[in-house]
PDB file of C-alpha atoms in Angstrom:
ATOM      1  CA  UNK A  27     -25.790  28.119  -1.979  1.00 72.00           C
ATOM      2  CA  UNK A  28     -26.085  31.293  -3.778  1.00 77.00           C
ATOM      3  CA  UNK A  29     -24.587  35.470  -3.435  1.00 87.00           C
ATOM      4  CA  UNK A  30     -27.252  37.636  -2.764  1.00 87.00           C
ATOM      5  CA  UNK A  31     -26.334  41.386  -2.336  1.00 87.00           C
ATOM      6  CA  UNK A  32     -27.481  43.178   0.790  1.00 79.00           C
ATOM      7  CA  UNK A  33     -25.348  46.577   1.026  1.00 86.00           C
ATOM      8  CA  UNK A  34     -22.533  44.153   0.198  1.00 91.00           C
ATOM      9  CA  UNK A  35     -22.087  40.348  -1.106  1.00 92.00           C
ATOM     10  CA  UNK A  36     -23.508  37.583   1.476  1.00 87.00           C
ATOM     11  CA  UNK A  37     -23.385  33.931   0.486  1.00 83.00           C
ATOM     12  CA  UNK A  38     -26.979  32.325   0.997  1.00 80.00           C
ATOM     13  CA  UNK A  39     -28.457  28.718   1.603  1.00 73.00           C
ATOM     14  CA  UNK A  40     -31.317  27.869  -0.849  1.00 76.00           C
ATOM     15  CA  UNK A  41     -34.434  26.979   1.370  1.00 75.00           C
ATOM     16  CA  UNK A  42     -34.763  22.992   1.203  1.00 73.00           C
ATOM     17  CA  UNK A  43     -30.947  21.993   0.815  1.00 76.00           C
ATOM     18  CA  UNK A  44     -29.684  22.495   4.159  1.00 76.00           C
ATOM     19  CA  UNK A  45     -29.812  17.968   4.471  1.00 76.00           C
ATOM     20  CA  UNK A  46     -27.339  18.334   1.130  1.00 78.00           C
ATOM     21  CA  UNK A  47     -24.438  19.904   3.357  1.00 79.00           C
ATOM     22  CA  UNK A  48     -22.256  18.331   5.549  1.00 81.00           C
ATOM     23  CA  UNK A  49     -22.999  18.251   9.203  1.00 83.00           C
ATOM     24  CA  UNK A  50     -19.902  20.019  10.232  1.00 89.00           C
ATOM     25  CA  UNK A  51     -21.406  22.999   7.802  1.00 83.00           C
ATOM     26  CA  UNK A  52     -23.003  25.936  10.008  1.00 77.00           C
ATOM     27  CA  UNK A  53     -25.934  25.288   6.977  1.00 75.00           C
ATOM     28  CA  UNK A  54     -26.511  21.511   7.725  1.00 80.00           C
ATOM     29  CA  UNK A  55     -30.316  20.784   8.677  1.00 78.00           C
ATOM     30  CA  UNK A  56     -31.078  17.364   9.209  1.00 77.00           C
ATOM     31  CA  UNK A  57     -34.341  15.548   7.606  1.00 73.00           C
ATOM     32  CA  UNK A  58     -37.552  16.360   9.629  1.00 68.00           C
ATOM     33  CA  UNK A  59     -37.723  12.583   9.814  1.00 68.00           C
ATOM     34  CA  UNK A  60     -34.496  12.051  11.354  1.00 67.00           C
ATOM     35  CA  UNK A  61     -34.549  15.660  13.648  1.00 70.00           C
ATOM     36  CA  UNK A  62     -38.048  14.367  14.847  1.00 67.00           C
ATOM     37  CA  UNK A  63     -39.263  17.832  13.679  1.00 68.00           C
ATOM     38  CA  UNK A  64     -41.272  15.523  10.729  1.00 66.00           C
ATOM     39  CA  UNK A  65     -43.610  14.031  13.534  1.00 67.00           C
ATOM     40  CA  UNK A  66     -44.469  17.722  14.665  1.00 66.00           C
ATOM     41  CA  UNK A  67     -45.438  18.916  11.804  1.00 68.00           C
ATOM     42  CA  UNK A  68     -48.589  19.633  10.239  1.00 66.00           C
ATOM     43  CA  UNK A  69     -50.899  20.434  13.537  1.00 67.00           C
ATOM     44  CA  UNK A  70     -48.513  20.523  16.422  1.00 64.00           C
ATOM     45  CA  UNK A  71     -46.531  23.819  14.540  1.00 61.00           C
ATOM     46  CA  UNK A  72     -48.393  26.491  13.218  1.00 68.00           C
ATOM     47  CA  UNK A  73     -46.462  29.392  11.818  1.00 71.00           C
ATOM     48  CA  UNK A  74     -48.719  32.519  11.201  1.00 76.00           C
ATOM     49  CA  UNK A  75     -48.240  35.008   8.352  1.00 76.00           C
ATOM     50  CA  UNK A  76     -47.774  38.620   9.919  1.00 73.00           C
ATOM     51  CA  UNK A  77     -50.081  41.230   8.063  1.00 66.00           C
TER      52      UNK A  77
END
């Protein structure tokens, strides 16, 4: 977690860390493996960059 400061002080997840929380935290993400996100991956999600 980190403060960023948007018009006033908001406290931040670092992208990557949400498995190191608790699951009762609102910031908890669960592995890709274990979410079965992991096996979609790769060809099945494509996120495209806006220009």
């Amino acid at each position: 977690m980190y403060v960023a400061r948007h018009r006033q002080f908001v406290v931040k997840r670092m992208p990557g860390t949400g498995k190191q929380h608790q699951p009762r935290c609102a910031s908890y993400e669960p592995d890709a493996q274990q979410s079965g996100l992991g096996e979609l991956m790769g060809e099945a999600i494509v996120e495209s960059i806006a220009r």
